[in-house]
Short mmCIF file of C-alpha atoms in Angstrom, two decimals:
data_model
loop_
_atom_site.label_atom_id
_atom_site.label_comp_id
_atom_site.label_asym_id
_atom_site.label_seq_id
_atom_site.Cartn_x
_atom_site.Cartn_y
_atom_site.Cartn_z
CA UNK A 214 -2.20 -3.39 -33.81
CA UNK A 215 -3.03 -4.43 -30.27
CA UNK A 216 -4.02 -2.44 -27.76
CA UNK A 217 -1.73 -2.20 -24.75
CA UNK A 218 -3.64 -4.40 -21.49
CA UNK A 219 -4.87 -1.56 -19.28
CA UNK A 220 -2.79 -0.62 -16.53
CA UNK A 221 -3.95 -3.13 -12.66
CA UNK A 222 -4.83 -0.66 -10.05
CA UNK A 223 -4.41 -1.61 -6.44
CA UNK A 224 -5.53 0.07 -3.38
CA UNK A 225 -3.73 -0.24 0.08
CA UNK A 226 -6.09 0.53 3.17
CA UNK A 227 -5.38 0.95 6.58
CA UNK A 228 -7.51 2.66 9.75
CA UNK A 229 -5.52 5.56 10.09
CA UNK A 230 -3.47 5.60 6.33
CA UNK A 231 -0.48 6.58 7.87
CA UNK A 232 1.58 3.54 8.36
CA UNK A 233 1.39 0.07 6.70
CA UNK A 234 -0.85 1.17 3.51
CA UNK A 235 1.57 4.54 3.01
CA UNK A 236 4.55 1.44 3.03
CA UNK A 237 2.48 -1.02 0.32
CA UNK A 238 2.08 2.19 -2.02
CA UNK A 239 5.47 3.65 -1.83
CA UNK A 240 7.29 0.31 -3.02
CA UNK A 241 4.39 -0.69 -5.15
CA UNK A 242 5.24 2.84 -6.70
CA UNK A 243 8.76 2.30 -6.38
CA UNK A 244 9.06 -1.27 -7.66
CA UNK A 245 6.45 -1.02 -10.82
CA UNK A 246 6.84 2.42 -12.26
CA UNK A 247 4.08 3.69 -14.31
CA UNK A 248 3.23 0.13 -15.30
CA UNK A 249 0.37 -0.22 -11.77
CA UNK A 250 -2.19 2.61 -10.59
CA UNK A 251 -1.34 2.82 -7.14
CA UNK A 252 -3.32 4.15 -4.24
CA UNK A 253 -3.54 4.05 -0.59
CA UNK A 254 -6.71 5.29 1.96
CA UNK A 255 -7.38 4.47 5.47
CA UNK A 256 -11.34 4.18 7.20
CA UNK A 257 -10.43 6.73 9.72
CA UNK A 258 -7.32 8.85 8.33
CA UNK A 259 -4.56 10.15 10.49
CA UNK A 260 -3.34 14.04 10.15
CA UNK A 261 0.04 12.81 8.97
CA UNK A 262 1.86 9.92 8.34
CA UNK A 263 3.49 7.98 11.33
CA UNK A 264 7.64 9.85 11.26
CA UNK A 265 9.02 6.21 12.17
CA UNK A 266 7.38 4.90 8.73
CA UNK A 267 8.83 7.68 7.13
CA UNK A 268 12.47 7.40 8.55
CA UNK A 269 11.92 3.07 8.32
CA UNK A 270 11.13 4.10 4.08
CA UNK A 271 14.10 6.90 4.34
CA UNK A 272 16.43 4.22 5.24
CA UNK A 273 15.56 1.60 2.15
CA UNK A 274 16.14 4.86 -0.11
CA UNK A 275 12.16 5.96 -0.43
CA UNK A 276 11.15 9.34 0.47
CA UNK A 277 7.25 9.22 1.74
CA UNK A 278 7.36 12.77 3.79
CA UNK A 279 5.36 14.28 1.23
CA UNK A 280 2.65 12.10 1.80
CA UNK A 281 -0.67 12.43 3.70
CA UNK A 282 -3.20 10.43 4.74
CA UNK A 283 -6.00 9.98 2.81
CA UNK A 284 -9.89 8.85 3.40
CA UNK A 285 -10.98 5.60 2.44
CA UNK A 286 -13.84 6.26 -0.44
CA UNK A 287 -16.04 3.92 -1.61
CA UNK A 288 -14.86 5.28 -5.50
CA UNK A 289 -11.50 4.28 -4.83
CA UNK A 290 -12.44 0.58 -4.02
CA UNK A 291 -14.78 0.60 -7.07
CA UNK A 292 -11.82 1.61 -9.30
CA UNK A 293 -9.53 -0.53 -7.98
CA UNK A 294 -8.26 -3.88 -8.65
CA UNK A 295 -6.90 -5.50 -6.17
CA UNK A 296 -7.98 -4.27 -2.59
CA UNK A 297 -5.09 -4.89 0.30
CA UNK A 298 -6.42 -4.49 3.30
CA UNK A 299 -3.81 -3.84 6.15
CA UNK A 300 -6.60 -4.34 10.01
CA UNK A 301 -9.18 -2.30 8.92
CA UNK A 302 -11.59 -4.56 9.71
CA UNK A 303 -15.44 -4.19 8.58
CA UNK A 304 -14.42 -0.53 7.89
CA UNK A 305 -13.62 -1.67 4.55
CA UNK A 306 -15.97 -1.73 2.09
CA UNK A 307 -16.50 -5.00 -0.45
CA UNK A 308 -17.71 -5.17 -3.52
CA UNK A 309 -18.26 -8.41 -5.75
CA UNK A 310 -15.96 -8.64 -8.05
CA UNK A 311 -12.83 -7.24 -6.69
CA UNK A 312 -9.89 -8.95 -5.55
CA UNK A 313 -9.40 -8.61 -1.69
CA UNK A 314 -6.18 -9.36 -0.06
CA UNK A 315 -5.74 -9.54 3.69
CA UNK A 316 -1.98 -8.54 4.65
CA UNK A 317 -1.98 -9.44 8.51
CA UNK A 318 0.60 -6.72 9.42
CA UNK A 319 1.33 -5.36 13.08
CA UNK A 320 0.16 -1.59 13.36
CA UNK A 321 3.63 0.54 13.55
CA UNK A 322 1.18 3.22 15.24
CA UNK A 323 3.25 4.25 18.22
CA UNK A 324 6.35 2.30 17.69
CA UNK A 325 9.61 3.42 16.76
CA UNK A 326 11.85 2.89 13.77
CA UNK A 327 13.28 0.09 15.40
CA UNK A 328 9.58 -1.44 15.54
CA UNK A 329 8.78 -0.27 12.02
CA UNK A 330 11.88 -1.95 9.95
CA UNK A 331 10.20 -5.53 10.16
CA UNK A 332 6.78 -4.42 8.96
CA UNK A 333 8.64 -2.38 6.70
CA UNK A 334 10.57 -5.58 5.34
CA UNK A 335 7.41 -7.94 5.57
CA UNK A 336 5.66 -5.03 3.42
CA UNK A 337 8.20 -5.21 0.60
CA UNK A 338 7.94 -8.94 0.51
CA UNK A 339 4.34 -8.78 -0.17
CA UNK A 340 4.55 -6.08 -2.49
CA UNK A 341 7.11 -8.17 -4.47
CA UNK A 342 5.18 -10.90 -4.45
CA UNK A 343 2.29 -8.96 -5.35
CA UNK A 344 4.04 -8.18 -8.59
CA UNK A 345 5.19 -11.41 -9.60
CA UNK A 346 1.24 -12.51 -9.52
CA UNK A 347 0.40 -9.56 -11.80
CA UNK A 348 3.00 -10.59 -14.05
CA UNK A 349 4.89 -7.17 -13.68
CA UNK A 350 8.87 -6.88 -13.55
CA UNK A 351 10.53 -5.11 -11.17
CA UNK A 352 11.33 -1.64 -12.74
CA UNK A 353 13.51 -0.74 -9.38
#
């Protein structure tokens, strides 16, 4: 009997964890299921996440207002994966061993919904690319 492969676990970080890395979680979420550990932090959190994100994720059929921005902890990089880094610069801790990706997104801090929808769109890309490299259908 073999033993199922452990679940990947990916962490999305941005500075403020209200914007681009809430985006990479929710369709990471929302495109693998159960089948990927997903979680998002930012180096300096925000007290909520940005309302455009949430209305740009509203309109693709993903509901993120629950969500709130989290602090980046050096525990969650250890357990992670795959690290996807979204401009926070040398806030980001690295640790050997871990796979690092650099998503050069524009910050949807201040903009509005209009703004949003193509970082919105260019996050969903990734993140579905992002799957196909770990091998893991679409569940969504």
């Amino acid at each position: 009997m073999s033993t199922p492969a452990p679940r990947p676990s990916v962490l999305f970080v941005c500075v403020h964890n209200a914007g681009r890395s809430q985006m990479g979680a929710a369709f990471l979420t929302h495109f693998a299921g159960d089948q990927v550990e997903v979680r998002s932090a930012g180096s300096a959190p925000a007290h909520s996440v940005n309302p455009a994100v949430v209305e740009a994720m509203k309109e693709v059929g993903i509901d993120i207002s629950a969500e709130s921005p989290k602090v980046l902890t050096t525990e969650a990089v250890q357990s992670s994966d795959v690290v996807i880094t979204m401009g926070c610069g040398d806030a980001c801790p690295v640790f050997p061993g871990k796979r690092y990706l650099d998503w050069q997104l524009d910050d949807p801090a201040g903009q509005g919904v209009e703004a949003v929808r193509p970082i919105r769109d260019a996050v969903e890309q990734r993140v579905r690319g992002l799957l196909g490299e770990l091998g893991i259908p679409l569940s969504a």
